[in-house]
Coordinates of C-alpha atoms in Angstrom, one line a residue:
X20 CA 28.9 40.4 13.1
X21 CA 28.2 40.0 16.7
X22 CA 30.0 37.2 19.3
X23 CA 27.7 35.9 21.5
X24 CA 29.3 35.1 24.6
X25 CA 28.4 31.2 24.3
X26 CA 28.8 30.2 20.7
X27 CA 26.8 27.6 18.6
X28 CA 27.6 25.1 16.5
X29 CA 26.9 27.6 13.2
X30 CA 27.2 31.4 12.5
X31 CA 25.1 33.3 10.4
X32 CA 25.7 37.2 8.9
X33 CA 22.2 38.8 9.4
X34 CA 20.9 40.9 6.5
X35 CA 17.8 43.2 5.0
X36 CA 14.8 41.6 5.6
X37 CA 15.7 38.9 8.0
X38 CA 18.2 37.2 5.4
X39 CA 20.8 35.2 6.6
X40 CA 24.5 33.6 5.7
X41 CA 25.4 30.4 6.8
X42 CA 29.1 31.1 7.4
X43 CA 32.1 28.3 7.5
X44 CA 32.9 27.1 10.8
X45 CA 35.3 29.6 12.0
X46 CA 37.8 27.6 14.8
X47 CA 39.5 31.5 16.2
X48 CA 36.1 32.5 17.4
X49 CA 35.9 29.1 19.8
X50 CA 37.6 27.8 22.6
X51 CA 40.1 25.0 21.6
X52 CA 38.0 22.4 23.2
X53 CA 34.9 23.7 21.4
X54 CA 36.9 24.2 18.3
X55 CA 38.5 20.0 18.5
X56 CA 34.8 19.0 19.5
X57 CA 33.1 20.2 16.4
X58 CA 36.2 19.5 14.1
X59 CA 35.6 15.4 15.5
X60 CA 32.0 15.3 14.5
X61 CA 31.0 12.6 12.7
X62 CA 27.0 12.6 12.3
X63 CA 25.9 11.3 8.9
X64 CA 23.9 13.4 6.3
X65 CA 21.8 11.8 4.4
X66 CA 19.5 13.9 1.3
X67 CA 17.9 11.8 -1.4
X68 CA 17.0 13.1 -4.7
X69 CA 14.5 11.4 -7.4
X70 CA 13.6 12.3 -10.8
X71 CA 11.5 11.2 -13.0
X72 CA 11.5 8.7 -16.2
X73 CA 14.7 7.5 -17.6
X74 CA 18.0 8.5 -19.6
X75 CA 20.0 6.8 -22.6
X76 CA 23.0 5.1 -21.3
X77 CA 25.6 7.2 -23.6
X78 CA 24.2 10.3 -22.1
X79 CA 24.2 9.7 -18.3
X80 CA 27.1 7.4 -17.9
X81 CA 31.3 7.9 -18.6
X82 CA 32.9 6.0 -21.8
X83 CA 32.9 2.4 -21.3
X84 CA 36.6 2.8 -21.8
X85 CA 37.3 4.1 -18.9
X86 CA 36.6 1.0 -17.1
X87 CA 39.9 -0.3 -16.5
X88 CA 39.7 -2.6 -13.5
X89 CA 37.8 -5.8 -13.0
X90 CA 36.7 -7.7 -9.8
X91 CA 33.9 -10.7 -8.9
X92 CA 30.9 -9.9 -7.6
X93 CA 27.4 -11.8 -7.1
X94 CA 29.0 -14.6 -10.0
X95 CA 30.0 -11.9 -12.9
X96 CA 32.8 -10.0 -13.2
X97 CA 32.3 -6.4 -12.3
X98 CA 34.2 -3.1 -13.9
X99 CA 35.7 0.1 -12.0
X100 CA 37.4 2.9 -13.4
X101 CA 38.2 6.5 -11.9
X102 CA 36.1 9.6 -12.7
X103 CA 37.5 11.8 -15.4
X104 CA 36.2 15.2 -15.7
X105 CA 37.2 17.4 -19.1
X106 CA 36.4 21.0 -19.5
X107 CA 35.6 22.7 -22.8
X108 CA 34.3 26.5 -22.8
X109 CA 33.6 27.0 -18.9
X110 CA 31.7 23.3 -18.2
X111 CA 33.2 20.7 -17.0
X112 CA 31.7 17.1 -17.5
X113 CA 31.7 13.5 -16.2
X114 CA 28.8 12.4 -18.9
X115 CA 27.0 14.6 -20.8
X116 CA 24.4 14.7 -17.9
X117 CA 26.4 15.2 -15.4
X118 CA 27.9 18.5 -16.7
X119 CA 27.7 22.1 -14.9
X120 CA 29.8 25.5 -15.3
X121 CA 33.4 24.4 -14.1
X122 CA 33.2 26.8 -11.2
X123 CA 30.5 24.9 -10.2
X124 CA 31.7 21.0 -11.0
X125 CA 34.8 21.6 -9.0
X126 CA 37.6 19.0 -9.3
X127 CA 37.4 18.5 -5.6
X128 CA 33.6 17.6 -6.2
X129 CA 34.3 15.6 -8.8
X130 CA 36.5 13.8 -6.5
X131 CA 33.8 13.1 -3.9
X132 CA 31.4 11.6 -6.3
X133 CA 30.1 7.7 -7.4
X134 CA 28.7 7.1 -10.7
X135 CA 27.2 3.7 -10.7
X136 CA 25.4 1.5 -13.3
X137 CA 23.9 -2.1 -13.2
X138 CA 21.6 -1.7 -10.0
X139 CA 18.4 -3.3 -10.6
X140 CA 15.0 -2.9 -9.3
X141 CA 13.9 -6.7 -9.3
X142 CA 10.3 -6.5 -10.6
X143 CA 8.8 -4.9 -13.7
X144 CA 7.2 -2.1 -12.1
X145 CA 6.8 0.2 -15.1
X146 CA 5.8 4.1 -13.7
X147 CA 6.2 4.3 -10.2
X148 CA 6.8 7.9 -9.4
X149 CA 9.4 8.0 -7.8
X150 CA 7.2 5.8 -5.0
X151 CA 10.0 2.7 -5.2
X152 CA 13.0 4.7 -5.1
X153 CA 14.1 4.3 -1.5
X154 CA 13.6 0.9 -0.3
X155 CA 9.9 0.1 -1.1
X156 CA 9.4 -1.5 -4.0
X157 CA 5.9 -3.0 -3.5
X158 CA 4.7 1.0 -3.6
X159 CA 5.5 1.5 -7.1
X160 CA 2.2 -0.1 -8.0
X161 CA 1.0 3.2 -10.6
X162 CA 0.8 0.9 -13.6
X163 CA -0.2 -1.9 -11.9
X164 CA -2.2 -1.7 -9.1
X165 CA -3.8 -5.1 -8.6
X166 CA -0.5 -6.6 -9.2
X167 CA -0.1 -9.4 -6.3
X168 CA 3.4 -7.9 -5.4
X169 CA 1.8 -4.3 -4.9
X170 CA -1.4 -6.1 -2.9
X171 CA 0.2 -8.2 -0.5
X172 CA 0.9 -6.2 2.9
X173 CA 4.1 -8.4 3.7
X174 CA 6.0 -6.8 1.1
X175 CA 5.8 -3.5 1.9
X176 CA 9.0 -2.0 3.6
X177 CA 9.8 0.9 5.3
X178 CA 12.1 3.3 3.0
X179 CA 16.0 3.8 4.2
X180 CA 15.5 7.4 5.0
X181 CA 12.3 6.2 7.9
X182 CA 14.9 3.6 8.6
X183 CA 17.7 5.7 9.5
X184 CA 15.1 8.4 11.1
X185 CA 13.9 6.0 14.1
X186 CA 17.3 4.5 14.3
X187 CA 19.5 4.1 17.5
X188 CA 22.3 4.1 15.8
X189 CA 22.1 6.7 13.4
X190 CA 20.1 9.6 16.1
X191 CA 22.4 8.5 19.2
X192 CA 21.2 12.0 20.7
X193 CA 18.0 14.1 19.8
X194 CA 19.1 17.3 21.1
X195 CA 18.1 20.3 19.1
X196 CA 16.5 17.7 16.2
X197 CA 13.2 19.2 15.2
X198 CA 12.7 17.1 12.6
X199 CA 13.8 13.8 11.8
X200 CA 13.9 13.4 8.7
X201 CA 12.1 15.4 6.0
X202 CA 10.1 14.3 3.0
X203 CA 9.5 16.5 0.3
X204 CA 7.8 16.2 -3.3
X205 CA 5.6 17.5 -5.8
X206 CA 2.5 14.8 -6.0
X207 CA 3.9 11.6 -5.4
X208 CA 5.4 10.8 -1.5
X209 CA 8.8 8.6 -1.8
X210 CA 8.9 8.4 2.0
X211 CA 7.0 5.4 3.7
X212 CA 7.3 4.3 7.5
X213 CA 5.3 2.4 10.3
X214 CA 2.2 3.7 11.6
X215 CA 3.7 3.6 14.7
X216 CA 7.3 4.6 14.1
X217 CA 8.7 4.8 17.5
X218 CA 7.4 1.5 18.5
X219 CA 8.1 0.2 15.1
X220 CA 5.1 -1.6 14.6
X221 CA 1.9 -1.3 12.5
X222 CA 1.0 -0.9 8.6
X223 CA 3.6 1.1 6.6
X224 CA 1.7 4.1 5.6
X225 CA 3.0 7.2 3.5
X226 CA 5.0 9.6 5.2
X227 CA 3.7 13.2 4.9
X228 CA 5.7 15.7 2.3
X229 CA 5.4 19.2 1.7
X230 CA 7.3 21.6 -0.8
X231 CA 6.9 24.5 0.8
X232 CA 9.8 26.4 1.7
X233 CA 8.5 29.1 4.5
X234 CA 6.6 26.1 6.0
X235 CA 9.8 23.6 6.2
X236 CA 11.7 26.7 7.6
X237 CA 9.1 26.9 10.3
X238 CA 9.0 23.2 10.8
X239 CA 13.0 23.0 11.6
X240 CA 13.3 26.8 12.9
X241 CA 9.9 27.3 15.4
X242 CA 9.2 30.4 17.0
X243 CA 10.9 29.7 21.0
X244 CA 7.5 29.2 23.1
X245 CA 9.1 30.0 26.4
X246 CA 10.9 27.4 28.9
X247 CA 8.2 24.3 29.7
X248 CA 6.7 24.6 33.2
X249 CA 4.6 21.7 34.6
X250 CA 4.0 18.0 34.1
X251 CA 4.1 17.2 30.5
X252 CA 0.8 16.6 28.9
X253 CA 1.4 13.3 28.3
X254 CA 2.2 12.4 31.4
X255 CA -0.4 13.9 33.3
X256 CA -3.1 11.6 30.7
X257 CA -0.9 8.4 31.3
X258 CA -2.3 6.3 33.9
X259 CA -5.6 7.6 32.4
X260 CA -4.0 5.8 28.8
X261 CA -2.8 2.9 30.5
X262 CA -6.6 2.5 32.5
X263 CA -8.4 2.6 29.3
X264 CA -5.9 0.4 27.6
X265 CA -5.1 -2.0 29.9
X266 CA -8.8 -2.7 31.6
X267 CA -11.4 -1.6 29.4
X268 CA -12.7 -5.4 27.7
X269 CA -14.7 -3.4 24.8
X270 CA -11.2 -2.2 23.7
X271 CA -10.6 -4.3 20.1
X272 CA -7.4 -4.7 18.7
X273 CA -7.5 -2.3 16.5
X274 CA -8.9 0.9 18.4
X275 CA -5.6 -0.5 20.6
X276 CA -3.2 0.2 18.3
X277 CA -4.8 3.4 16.9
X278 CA -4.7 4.7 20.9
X279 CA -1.0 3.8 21.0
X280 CA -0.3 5.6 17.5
X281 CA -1.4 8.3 18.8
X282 CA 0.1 8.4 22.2
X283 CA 3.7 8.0 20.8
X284 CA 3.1 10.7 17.8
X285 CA 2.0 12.8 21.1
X286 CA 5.6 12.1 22.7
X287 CA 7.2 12.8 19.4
X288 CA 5.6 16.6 19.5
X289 CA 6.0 16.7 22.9
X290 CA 10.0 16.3 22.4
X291 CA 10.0 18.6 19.6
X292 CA 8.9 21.4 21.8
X293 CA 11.4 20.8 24.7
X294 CA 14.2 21.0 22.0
X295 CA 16.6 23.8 20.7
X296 CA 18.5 23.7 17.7
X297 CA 22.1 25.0 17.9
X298 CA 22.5 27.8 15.8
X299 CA 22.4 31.7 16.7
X300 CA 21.0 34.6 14.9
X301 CA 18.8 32.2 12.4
X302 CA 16.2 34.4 10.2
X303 CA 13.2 34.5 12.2
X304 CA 11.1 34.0 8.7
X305 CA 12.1 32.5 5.0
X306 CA 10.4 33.6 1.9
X307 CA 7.6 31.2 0.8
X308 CA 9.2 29.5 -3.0
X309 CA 5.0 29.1 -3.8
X310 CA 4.1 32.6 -3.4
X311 CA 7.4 34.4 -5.2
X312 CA 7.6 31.8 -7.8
X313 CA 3.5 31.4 -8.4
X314 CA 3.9 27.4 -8.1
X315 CA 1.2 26.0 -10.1
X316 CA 0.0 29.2 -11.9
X317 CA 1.0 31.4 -15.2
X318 CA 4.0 29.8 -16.8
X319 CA 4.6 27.7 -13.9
X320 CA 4.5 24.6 -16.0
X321 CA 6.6 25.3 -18.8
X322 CA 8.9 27.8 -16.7
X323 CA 12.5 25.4 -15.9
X324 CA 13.9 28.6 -14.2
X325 CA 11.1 29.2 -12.0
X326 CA 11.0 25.3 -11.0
X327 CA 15.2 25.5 -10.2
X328 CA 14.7 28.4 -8.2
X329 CA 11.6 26.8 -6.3
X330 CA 13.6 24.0 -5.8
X331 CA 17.0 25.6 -4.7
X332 CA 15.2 27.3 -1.9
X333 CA 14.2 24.5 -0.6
X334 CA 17.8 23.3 -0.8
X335 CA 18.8 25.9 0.8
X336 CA 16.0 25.0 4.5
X337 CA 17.4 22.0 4.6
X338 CA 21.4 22.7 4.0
X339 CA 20.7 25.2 6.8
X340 CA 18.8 22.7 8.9
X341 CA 21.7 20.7 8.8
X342 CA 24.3 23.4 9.4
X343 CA 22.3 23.8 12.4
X344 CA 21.5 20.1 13.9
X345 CA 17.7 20.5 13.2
X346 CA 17.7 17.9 10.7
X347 CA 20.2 15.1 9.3
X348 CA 18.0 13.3 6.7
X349 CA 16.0 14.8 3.6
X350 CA 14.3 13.4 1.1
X351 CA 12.8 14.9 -2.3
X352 CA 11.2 14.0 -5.1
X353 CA 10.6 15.5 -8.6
X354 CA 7.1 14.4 -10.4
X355 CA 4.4 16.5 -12.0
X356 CA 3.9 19.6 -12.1
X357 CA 7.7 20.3 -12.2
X358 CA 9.5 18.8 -15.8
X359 CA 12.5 21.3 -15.5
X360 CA 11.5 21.5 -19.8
X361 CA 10.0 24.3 -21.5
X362 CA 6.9 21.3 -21.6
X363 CA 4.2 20.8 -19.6
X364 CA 4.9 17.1 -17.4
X365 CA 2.2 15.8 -19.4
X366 CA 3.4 16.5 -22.8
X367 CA 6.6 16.1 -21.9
X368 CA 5.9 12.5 -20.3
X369 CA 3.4 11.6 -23.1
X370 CA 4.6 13.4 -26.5
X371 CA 7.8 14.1 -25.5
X372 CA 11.0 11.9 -24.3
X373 CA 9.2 10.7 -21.6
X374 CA 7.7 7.5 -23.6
X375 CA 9.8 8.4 -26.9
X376 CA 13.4 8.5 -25.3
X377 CA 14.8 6.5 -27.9
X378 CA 12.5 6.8 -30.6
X379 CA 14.7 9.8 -31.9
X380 CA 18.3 11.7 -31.8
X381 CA 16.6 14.6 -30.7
X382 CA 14.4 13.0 -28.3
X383 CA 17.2 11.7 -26.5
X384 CA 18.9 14.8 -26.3
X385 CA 15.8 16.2 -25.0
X386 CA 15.6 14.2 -21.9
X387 CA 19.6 14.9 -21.6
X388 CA 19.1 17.8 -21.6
X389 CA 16.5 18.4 -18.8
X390 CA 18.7 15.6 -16.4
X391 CA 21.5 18.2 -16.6
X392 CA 19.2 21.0 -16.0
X393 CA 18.3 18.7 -12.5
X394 CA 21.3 18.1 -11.9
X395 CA 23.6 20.8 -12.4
X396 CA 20.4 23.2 -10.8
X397 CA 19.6 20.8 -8.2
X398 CA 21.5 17.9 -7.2
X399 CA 24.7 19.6 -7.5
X400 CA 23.1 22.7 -5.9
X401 CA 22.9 20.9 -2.6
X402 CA 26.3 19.4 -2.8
X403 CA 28.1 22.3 -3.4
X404 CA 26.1 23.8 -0.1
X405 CA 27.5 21.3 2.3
X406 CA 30.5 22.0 0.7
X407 CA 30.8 25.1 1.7
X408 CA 30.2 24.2 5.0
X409 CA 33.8 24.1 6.5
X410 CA 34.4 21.6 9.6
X411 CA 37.3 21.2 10.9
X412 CA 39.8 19.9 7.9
X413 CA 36.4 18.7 6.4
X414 CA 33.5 20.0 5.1
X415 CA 29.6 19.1 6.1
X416 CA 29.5 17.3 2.4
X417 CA 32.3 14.8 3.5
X418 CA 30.3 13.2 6.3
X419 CA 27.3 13.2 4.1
X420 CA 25.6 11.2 1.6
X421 CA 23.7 12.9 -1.4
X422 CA 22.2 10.5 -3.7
X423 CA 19.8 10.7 -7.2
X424 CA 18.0 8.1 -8.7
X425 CA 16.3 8.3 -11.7
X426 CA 12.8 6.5 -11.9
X427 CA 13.8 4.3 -15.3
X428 CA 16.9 2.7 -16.9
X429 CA 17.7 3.8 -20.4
X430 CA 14.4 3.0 -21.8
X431 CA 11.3 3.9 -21.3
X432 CA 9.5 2.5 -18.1
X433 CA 12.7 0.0 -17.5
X434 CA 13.4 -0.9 -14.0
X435 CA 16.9 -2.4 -15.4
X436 CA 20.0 -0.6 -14.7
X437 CA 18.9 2.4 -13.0
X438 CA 21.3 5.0 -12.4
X439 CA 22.7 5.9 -8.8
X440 CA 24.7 9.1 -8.4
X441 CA 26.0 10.4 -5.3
X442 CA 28.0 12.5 -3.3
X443 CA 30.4 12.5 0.0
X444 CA 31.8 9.6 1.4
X445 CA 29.4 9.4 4.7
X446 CA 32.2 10.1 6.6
X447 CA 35.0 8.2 5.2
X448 CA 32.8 4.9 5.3
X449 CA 32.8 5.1 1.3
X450 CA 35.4 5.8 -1.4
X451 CA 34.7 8.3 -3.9
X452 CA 35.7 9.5 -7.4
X453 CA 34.3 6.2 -9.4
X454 CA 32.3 4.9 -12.3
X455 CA 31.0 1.6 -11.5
X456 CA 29.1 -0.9 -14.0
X457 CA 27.8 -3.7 -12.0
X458 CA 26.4 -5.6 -14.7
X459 CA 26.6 -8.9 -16.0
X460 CA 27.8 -8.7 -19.3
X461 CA 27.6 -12.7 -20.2
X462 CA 24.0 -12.8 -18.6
X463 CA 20.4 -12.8 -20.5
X464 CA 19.3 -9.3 -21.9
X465 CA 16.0 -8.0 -20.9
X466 CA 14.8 -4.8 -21.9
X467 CA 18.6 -4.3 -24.3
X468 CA 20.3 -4.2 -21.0
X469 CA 21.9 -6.5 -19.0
X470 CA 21.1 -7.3 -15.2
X471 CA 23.4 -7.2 -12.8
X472 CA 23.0 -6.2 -9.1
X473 CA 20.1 -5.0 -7.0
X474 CA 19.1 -1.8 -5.3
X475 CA 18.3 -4.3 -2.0
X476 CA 22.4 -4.1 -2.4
X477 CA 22.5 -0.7 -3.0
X478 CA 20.3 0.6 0.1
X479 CA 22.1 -1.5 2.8
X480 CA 24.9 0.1 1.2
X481 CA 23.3 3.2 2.2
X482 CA 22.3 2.7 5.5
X483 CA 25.4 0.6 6.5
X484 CA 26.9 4.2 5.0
X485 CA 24.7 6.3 7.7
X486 CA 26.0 4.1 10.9
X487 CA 22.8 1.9 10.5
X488 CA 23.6 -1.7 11.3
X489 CA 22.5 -4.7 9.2
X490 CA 21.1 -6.3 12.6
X491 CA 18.2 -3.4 12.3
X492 CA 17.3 -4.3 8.8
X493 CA 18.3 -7.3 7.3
X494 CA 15.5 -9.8 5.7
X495 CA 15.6 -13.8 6.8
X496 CA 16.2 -14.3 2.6
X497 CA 19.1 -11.9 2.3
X498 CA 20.7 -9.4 3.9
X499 CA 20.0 -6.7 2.3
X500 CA 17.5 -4.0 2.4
X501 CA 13.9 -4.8 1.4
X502 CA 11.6 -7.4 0.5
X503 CA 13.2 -10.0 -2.0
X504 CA 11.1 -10.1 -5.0
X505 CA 11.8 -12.4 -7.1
X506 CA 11.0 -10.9 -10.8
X507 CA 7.8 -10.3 -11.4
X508 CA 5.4 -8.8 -14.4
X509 CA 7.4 -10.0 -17.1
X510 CA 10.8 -10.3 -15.3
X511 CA 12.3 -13.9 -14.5
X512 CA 13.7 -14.3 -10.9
X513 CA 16.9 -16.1 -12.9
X514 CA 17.9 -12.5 -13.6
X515 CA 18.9 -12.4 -10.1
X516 CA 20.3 -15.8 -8.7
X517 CA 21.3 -16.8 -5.2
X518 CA 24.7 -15.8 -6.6
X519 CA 23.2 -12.4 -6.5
X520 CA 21.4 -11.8 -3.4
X521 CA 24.1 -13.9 -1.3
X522 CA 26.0 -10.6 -1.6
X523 CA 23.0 -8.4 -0.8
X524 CA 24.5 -7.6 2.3
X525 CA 28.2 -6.6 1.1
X526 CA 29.3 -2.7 0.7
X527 CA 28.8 -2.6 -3.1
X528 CA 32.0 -3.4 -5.3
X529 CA 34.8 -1.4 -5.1
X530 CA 33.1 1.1 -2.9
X531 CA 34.1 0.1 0.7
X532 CA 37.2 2.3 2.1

């Protein structure tokens, strides 16, 4: 291994064919000042995951009797109790979803993890892809597209990771950030943001996502063009921009705003290209997951091995974009053509456990079954690679926050109780190693659940989490994240009362350190 005279924040063994290790921080090789500097850092990680339809209750969450204390939240008592793991024949479980080889599901991992129950989406929103899962609810309009809540403008909303991407508080410093946050999915975008994000104005449009691995790696990792000579391009056209703006009377509205758009996504490029990231001896390429694993071709669709792999190399572009301050926010989605089942998405969503999760034993087990592939393969996969990422007395995964959502409850299509699992405590700002059922057992059923707090809850948890302050999000109705929406499609607002969404603002129960 080589030592540069000037190290960076990450080092990396170099391999055949332009591989490369991301090794743990290594303090000997720095100065001490260097060495204390990067041991302090605190900058938040944040990488959503999505998957699709739903999972039975007894298969994704802990027994019920481990739920030993009790608190009042949102007028209903609430329940806590502490993760415990058991290990029979080399897997070690929290639920029978969340199980994974025990050299894998560490103890220490274990220990860094939420498992929570009773979050609510607070409309009926049947299928939504995956579109709903981070903040913007009015998007998951697949089922229902003329539905008023999906056609009304004022209720779309950003989603927390375009939040936390165009934040002051959460990117006090752009140097060496490529991209600011990545979006990534197969079909169906979970990312939405202004159409003007830098100004924060405009219609909120859907954010572009890719799943390409060699492309990402290019995005984050660009070939060096040389040091920038000369007046920047967009300087040398602005008092041309400001002429035609400012003066010219046949201007409408409109064409305004569209000329703006455009001028600030030219400043966004424009900083890309005067920026560095901080690693030494990255790959100069990164093998392209669509081409080695023929996405979308042969046995793609019925292929869960293939799909893991193509997935865990895009894990691995953006745990190394991380490692290397080219990214701090990632979000990705699974949705056709990927089931992570020997069954096409399409039989598996319409013949399979996708509509018939409950209809039998071995229909449920079905679905369990392809949730642990996703998350053992592929949620867990990304933890375990900030993990490794030694800082200091920390690791990388300790100042994140890795979070999966499923699309449903535990039936079909239900927007009730939707399971939240995550990883790290975002830099101490959360406490870890709990099972949390938020809902209110003495309240109406709806859908053979019970209600009990809302994901509007949930993501200001997240962004509060990630440094973001409630004064850049909060609604005029609550201060949580995202439009209030009241029920909807078959669901009464009196699920939710005031009691409710007067809390909207709070850390969620029993996770605030």
């Amino acid at each position: 291994m080589s030592h540069p005279s000037k190290m960076s924040r990450r080092l990396f063994l170099r391999g055949v064919g332009n591989a490369a290790l991301a090794l743990p921080f290594l303090p000997s090789l720095f100065s001490s000042r260097e060495a204390q500097a990067h041991a302090t850092t605190n900058e938040r990680l944040f990488v959503g995951f999505r998957s699709s339809h739903g999972t039975r209750r007894q298969d994704m969450f802990p027994a019920a009797s481990t739920l030993t204390q009790t608190a009042t939240a949102g007028g209903h008592t609430v329940r806590r109790g502490a993760l415990v793991p058991t290990t029979s024949g080399g897997t070690t479980s929290v639920s029978p979803v969340l199980s994974a080889p025990s050299t894998d599901l560490t103890a220490a991992l274990v220990g860094k993890m939420n498992v929570l129950q009773g979050l609510d989406m607070t409309w009926n929103m049947d299928h939504h892809y995956g579109r709903a899962a981070f903040g913007n609810q009015a998007a998951g309009n697949i089922s229902f597209p003329d539905d008023p809540i999906a056609t009304t403008a004022s209720n779309q909303r950003r989603s927390i990771d375009q939040v936390m991407a165009w934040s002051p508080s959460f990117y006090t410093s752009l140097v060496g950030v490529q991209e600011r946050s990545i979006t990534l999915g197969y079909n169906e975008t979970i990312s939405f943001g202004y159409s003007n994000p830098q100004a924060g104005t405009g219609s909120i449009q859907e954010v572009h996502q890719d799943w390409n691995s060699k492309s990402l790696f290019q995005a984050l990792f660009p070939v060096p063009q040389g040091t920038p000579t000369g007046t920047p391009l967009v300087d040398l056209v602005l008092e041309n921009y400001n002429r035609v703006r400012q003066t010219n009377r046949r201007l409408s509205s409109a064409d305004r705003q569209r000329i703006d758009e455009h001028m600030q996504r030219m400043s966004e490029l424009q900083r890309r290209l005067n920026t560095a990231t901080s690693c030494s001896a990255v790959p100069s390429t990164f093998g392209n997951n669509d081409a080695i694993y023929n996405y979308q071709s042969g046995d793609w669709y019925t292929n869960p091995t293939k799909q893991v792999a193509h997935a865990q190399m895009m894990n691995e572009v953006i745990a190394l974009g991380m490692a290397c301050g080219a990214t701090r926010i990632a979000v990705l989605n699974q949705q056709w053509p990927t089931s992570f089942s020997t069954r096409e998405w399409n039989d598996f969503h319409d013949n399979g456990p996708g509509h018939g999760l409950n209809s039998t034993e071995a229909m449920g087990q079905e679905m369990a079954a392809m949730k642990r592939l996703y998350f053992s393969s592929v949620v867990l996969d990304m933890a375990r690679r900030l993990e490794s990422l030694v800082e200091g007395t920390g690791t990388a995964l300790d100042r994140a926050l890795v979070c999966w959502h499923d699309e449903h409850g535990h039936i079909s299509h239900s927007a009730i109780s939707v399971p939240a699992i995550t990883f790290g405590s975002a830099g101490g700002f959360l406490k870890t190693g709990n099972y949390c059922d938020y809902r209110n057992q003495n309240g109406a059923s709806v859908e053979s659940d019970k209600p009990g707090l809302t994901y509007p809850q949930f993501w200001g948890t997240v962004l509060q989490a990630m440094g973001v302050p409630r004064s850049e999000y909060q609604e005029p109705d609550h201060n949580g994240y995202g439009k209030r929406l009241n029920g909807g499609n078959g669901y009464s607002a009196s699920l939710w009362p005031d009691s409710v969404w007067g809390i909207a603002g709070d850390v969620l129960p029993f996770l605030a350190a």
